[in-house]
Structure formats: structure tokens, C-alpha cells
Tab-separated table of C-alpha atoms in Angstrom:
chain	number	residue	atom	x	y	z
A	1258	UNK	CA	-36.002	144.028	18.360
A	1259	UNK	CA	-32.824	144.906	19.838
A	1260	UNK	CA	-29.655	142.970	18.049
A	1261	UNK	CA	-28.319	140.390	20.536
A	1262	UNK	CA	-25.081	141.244	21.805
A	1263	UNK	CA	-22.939	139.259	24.373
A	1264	UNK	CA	-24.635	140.800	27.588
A	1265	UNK	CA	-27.809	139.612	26.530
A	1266	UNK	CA	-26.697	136.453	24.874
A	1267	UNK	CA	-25.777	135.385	28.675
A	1268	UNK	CA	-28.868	136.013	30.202
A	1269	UNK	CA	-30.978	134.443	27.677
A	1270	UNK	CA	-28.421	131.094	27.585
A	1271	UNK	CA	-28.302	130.812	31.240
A	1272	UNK	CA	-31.005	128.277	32.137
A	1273	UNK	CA	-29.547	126.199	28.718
A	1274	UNK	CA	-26.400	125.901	30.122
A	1275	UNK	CA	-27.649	125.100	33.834
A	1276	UNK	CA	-29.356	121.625	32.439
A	1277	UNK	CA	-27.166	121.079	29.928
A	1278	UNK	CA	-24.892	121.106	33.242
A	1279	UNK	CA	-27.114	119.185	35.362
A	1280	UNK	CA	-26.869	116.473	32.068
A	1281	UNK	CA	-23.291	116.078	32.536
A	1282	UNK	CA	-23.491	115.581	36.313
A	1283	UNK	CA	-25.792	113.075	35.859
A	1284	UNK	CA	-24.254	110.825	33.441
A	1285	UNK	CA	-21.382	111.342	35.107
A	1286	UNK	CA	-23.006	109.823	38.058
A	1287	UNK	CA	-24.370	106.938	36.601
A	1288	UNK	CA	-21.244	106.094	34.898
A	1289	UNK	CA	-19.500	105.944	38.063
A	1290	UNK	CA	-22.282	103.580	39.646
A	1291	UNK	CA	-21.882	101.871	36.932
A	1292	UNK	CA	-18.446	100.942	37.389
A	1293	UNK	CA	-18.706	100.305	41.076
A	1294	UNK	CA	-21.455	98.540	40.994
A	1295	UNK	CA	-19.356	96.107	37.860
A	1296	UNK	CA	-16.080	96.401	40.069
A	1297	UNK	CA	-17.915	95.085	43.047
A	1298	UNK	CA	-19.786	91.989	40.944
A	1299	UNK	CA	-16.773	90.718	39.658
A	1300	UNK	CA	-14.938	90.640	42.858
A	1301	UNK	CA	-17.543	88.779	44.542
A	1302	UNK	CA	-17.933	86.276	41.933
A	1303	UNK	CA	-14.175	85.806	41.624
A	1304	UNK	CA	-13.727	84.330	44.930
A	1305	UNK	CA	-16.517	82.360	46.275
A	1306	UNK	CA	-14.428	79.838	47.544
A	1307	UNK	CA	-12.201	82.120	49.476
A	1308	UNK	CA	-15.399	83.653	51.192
A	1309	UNK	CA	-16.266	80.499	51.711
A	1310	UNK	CA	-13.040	79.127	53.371
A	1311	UNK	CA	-13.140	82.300	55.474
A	1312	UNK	CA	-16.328	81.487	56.959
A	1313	UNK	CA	-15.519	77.627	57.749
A	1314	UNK	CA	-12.194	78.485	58.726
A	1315	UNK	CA	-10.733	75.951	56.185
A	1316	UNK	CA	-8.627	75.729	53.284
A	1317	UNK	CA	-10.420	74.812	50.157
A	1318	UNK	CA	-9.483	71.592	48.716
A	1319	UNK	CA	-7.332	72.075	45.123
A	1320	UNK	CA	-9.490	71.282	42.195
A	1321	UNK	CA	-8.536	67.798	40.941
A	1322	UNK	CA	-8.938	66.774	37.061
A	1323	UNK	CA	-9.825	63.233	37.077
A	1324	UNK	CA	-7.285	60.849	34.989
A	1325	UNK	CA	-8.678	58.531	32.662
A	1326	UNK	CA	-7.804	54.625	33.134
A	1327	UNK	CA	-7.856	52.313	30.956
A	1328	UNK	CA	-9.246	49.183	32.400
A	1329	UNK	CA	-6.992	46.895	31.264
A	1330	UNK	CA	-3.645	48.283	30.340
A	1331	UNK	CA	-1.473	46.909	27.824
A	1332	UNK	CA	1.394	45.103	28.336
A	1333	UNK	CA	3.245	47.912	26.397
A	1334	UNK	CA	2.326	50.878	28.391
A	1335	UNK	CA	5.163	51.807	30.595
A	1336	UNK	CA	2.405	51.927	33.581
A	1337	UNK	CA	1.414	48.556	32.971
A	1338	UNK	CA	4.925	46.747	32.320
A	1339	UNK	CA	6.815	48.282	35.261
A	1340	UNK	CA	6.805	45.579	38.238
A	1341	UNK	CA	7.049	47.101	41.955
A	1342	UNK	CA	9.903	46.857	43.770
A	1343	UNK	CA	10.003	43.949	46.213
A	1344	UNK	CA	11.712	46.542	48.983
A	1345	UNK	CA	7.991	48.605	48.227
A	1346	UNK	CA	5.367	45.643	48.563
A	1347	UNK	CA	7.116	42.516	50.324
A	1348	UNK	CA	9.654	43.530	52.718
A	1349	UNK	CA	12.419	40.485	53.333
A	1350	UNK	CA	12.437	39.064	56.615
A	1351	UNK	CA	15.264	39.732	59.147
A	1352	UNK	CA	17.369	37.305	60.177
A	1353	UNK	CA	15.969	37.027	63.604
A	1354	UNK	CA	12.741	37.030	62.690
A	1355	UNK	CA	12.907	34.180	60.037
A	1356	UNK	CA	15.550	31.792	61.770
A	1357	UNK	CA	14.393	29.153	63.577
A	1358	UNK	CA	16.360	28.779	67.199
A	1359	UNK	CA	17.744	25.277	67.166
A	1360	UNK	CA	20.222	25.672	69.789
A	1361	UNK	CA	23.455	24.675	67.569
A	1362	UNK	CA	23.990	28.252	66.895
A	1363	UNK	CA	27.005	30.235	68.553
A	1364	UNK	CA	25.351	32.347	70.721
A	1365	UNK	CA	22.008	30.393	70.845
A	1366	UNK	CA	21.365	29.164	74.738
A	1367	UNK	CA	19.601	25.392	74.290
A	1368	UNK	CA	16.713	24.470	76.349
A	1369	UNK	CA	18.657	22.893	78.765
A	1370	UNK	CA	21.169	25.762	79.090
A	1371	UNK	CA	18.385	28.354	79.493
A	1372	UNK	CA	16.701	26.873	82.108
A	1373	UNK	CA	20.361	26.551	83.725
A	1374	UNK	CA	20.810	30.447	83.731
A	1375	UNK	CA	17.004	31.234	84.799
A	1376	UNK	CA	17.557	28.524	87.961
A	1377	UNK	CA	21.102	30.521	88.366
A	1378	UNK	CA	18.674	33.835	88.218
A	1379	UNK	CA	16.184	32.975	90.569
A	1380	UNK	CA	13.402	33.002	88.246
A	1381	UNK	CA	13.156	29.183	87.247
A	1382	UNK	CA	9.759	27.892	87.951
A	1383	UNK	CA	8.690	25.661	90.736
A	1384	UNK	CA	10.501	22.402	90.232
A	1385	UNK	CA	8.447	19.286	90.399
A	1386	UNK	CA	9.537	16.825	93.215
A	1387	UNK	CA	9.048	13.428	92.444
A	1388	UNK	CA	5.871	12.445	90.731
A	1389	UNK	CA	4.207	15.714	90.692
A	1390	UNK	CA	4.249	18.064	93.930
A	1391	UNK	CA	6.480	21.286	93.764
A	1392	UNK	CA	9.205	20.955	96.179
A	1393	UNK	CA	8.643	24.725	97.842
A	1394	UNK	CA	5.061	23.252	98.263
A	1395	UNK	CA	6.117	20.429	100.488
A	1396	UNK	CA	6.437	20.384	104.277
A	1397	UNK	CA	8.098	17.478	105.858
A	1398	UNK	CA	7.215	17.341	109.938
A	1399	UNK	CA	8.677	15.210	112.365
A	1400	UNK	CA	7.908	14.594	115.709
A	1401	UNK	CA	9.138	11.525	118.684
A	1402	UNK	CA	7.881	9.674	121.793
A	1403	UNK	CA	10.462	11.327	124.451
A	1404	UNK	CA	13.885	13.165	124.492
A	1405	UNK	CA	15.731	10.493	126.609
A	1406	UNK	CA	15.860	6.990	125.986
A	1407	UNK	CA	16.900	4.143	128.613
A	1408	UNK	CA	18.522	0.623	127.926
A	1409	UNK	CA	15.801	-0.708	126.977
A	1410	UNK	CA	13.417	2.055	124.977
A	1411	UNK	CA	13.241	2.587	121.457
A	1412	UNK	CA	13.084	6.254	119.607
A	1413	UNK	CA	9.683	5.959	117.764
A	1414	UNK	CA	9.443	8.998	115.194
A	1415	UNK	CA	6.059	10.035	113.614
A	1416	UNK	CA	6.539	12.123	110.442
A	1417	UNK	CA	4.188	14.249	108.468
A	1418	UNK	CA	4.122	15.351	104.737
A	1419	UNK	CA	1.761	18.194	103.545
A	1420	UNK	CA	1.106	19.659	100.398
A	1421	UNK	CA	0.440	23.519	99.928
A	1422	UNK	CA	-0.078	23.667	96.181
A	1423	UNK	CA	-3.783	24.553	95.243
A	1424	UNK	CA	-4.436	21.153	93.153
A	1425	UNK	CA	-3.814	17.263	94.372
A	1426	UNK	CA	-0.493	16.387	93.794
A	1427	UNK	CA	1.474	13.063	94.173
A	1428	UNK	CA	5.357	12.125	96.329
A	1429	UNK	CA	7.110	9.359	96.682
A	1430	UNK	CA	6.797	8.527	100.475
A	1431	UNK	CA	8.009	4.298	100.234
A	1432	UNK	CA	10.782	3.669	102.510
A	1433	UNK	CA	13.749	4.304	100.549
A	1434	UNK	CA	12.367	7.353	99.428
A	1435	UNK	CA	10.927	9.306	102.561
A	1436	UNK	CA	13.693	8.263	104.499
A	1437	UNK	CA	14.832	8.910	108.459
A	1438	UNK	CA	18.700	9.424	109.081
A	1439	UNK	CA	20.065	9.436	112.344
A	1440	UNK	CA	23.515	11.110	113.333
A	1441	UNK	CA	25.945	11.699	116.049
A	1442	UNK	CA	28.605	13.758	116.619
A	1443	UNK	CA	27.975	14.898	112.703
A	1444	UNK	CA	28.833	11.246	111.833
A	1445	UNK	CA	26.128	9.257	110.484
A	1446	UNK	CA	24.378	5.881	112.220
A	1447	UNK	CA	21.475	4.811	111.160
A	1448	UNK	CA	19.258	5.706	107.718
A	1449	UNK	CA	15.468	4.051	107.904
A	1450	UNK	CA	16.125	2.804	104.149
A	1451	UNK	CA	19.847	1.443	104.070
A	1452	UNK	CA	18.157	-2.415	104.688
A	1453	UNK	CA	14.439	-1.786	103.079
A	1454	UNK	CA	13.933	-4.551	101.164
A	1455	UNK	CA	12.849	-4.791	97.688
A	1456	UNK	CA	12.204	-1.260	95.492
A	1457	UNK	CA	10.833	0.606	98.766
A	1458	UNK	CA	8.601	3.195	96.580
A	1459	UNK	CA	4.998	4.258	97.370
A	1460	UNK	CA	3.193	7.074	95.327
A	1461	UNK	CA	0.970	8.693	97.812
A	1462	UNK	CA	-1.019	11.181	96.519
A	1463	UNK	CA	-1.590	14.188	98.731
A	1464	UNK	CA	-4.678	17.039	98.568
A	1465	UNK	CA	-3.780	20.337	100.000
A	1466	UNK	CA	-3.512	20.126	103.719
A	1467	UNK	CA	-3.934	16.606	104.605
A	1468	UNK	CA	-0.824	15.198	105.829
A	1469	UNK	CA	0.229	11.781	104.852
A	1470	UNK	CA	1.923	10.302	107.934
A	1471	UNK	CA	4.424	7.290	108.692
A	1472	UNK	CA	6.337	6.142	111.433
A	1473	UNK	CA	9.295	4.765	111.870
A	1474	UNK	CA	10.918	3.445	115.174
A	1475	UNK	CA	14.674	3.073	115.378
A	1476	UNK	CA	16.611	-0.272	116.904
A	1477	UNK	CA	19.205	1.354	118.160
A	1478	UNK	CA	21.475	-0.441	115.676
A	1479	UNK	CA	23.979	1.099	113.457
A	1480	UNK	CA	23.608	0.699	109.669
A	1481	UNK	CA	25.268	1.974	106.388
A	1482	UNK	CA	23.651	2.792	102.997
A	1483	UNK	CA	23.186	-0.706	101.390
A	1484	UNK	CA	23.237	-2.640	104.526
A	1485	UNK	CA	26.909	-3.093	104.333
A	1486	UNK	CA	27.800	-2.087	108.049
A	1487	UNK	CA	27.369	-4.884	110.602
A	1488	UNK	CA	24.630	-4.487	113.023
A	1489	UNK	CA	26.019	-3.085	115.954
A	1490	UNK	CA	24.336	-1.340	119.196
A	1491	UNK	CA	24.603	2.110	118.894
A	1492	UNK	CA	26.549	3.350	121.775
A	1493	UNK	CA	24.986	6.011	124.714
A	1494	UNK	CA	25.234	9.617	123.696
A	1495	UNK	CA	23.510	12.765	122.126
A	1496	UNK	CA	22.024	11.582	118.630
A	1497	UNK	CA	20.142	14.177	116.092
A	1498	UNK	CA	17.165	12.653	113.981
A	1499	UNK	CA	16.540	14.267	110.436
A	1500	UNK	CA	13.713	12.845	108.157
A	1501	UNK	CA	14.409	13.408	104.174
A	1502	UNK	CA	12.684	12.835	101.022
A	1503	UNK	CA	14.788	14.066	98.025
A	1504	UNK	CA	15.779	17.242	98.388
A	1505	UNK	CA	13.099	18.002	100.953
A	1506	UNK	CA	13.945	17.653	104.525
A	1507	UNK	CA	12.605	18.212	108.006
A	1508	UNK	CA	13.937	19.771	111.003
A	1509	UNK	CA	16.688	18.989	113.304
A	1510	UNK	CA	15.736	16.158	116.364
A	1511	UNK	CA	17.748	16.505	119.313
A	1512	UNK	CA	17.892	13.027	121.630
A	1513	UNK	CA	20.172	11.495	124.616
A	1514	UNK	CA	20.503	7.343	124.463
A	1515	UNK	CA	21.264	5.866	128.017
């Protein structure tokens, strides 16, 4: 047998060396799967939550370690002892809030004032006329027998009242209340209640749009408030005839005594 020498020792150590080669490659190999495949585990279970936030498009919540409370603190624990502010839990009242108007105050409008300066405003409500109707409500008519009166005729003037407010209301209509004043030359002659005897009031109560009617028929005497003017004939000329009640008037009567 021929001595080995290096050319030979190569050829027969050739297929050792190829799988002792082949070894190496493969554990290398498998060590490097093996540290993907433990870089790639821990990453995933390291962040669950962000994967999961990702997918719902929210943040997750901070993880919260519940405190433990006693359930009836002591007196001494600093917890327990310390009282709330009163600024936190009952707020003081302001001034306006917790004074009560009274109408002495400077600055304070009374009642009486205020509904001065709404009236002054325009925007005071409907005043009540006499017992009960609102004045805007009320329409006073008047109407008369003829235009021209001779010696001898009398003016006889028929006057209407109507309400216009929704409900029933009541007006004075007695005869020193719904009155009939007669004038000439813007100087006045006659007044239907300056001698009505007695308190001359009648409460009439009037539904919407029935008229409550009186008449009246002037003597062609002259006559003052409180009868005090001597009855004497009214002399011929151009008289005007206006019937009141209150504040409530009608219109303007134009008439030629003979």
C-alpha cells in the first residue's frame, strides 16, 4: 500500500469535508430560524394592545391600579378630617339673586313706579275702565234725531256702548257716569249729569258686540257741573254734542239751534 501523502490525503478527505460542510450550513440555518422565529414571538406578544388600538382606531385606555378604601375612615386620616371648601360644594349666593326687591332700595323702581315707566313706554297693559272692560276695548257711538232744530224741537241723542274684548265685561253707564256734554263756540253749555240726582251709577254689564244703549234728549237749557248755573235758554247758534264716559269718548256732533 502506497504511504499517504498530501495529494492523496485530499482526494480521499474530500466527501468528509463536503458533509462536514453541509453540517455547518445547516446548523447555521436553523440557528438563524431560530432567532427569527424568537425575534418575531416576542414582538408580537409585546404589543397586543397596540395592534389592537391600530385596528379600532383607538387609544388604549391606561391601566388603572385600583386604590383600596377603607369604609369608614378615621377621624385621624388626613383624607377623612379635611372638610371641602364651601367655594367647591355650596357656592354663596349673589347679591341679586338672594335680595328680595322691596322697593326702598336706591335704584329699586316700586310697583307703582314701574308700571309708571312701562305706561311712559308704551308697553303697559290694557287698563281696566271702570268695573272691568279695557278702555281700548270700548266704543262709545252717538247718533241724533236731525241737524237743525226750530223754537220749539228738542235735540234727542241715542248713544251706543260696545265691548270688543273676547269675555263679558262690566262699565259704568248711570247718568253721571256715561255722560253727554254739549258745547258752543268751544265754551261749554250743557252736561247730561251736572243735575242727576242722587249717585247716578249703573253697572251694565256688556258681552262682546251687543251694544248697551241710552238716550238722552237735551232742554235746551244751560247748566254747570253741580247744577250751580241758573237755568237759562240756550241761545240760537252752532252747538257740538260729545258723549263721555271716563276717559272714553265718542265723536264730534255738529248741530244749528233756531
Amino acid at each position: 500500500m502506497d504511504p499517504i501523502t498530501p495529494s492523496n490525503r485530499n482526494g480521499l478527505d474530500e466527501p468528509e469535508v463536503y458533509w462536514r460542510r453541509r453540517l455547518f450550513a445547516l446548523a447555521a440555518g436553523l440557528a438563524v430560524l431560530g432567532l427569527l422565529a424568537w425575534a418575531v414571538g416576542g414582538a408580537s406578544s409585546s404589543r397586543p394592545t397596540a395592534t389592537t388600538a391600530s385596528l379600532t382606531g383607538q387609544t388604549p385606555p391606561p391601566s388603572i391600579t385600583p386604590a383600596v378604601v377603607s369604609p369608614s375612615p378615621s377621624a385621624s386620616s388626613p383624607s377623612a378630617s379635611a372638610s371641602p371648601s364651601p367655594s367647591a360644594t355650596s357656592p354663596s349666593p349673589s347679591p341679586a339673586a338672594s335680595a328680595t326687591p322691596t322697593g326702598g332700595a336706591k335704584g329699586t323702581p316700586t310697583p307703582a313706579k314701574a308700571a309708571a315707566r312701562a305706561q311712559k313706554a308704551g308697553h303697559a297693559p290694557a287698563r281696566r275702565h271702570g268695573s272691568g272692560c279695557p278702555a281700548p276695548d270700548v266704543v262709545i257711538s252717538m247718533t241724533m234725531n236731525g241737524d237743525s232744530f226750530g223754537a220749539a224741537a228738542r235735540p234727542e241723542f241715542g248713544i251706543d256702548v260696545v265691548s270688543t274684548d273676547p269675555r263679558a265685561c262690566t262699565l259704568n253707564l248711570g247718568t253721571k257716569h256715561l255722560t253727554l256734554v254739549i258745547s258752543s263756540g268751544g265754551v261749554r253749555a250743557w252736561g247730561s249729569g251736572d243735575c242727576a240726582p242722587g249717585a247716578g251709577s249703573a253697572v251694565t254689564k256688556l258681552p262682546r258686540g251687543v251694544p248697551a244703549q241710552r238716550s238722552i234728549t237735551w232742554d235746551r237749557l244751560l247748566s254747570s257741573p253741580g247744577c250751580k248755573t241758573a237755568h237759562t235758554a240756550a241761545l240760537p247758534g252752532t252747538y257740538t254734542a260729545v258723549a263721555y264716559d271716563g276717559s272714553l269718548h265718542s265723536q264730534t256732533l255738529v248741530f244749528v239751534l233756531r
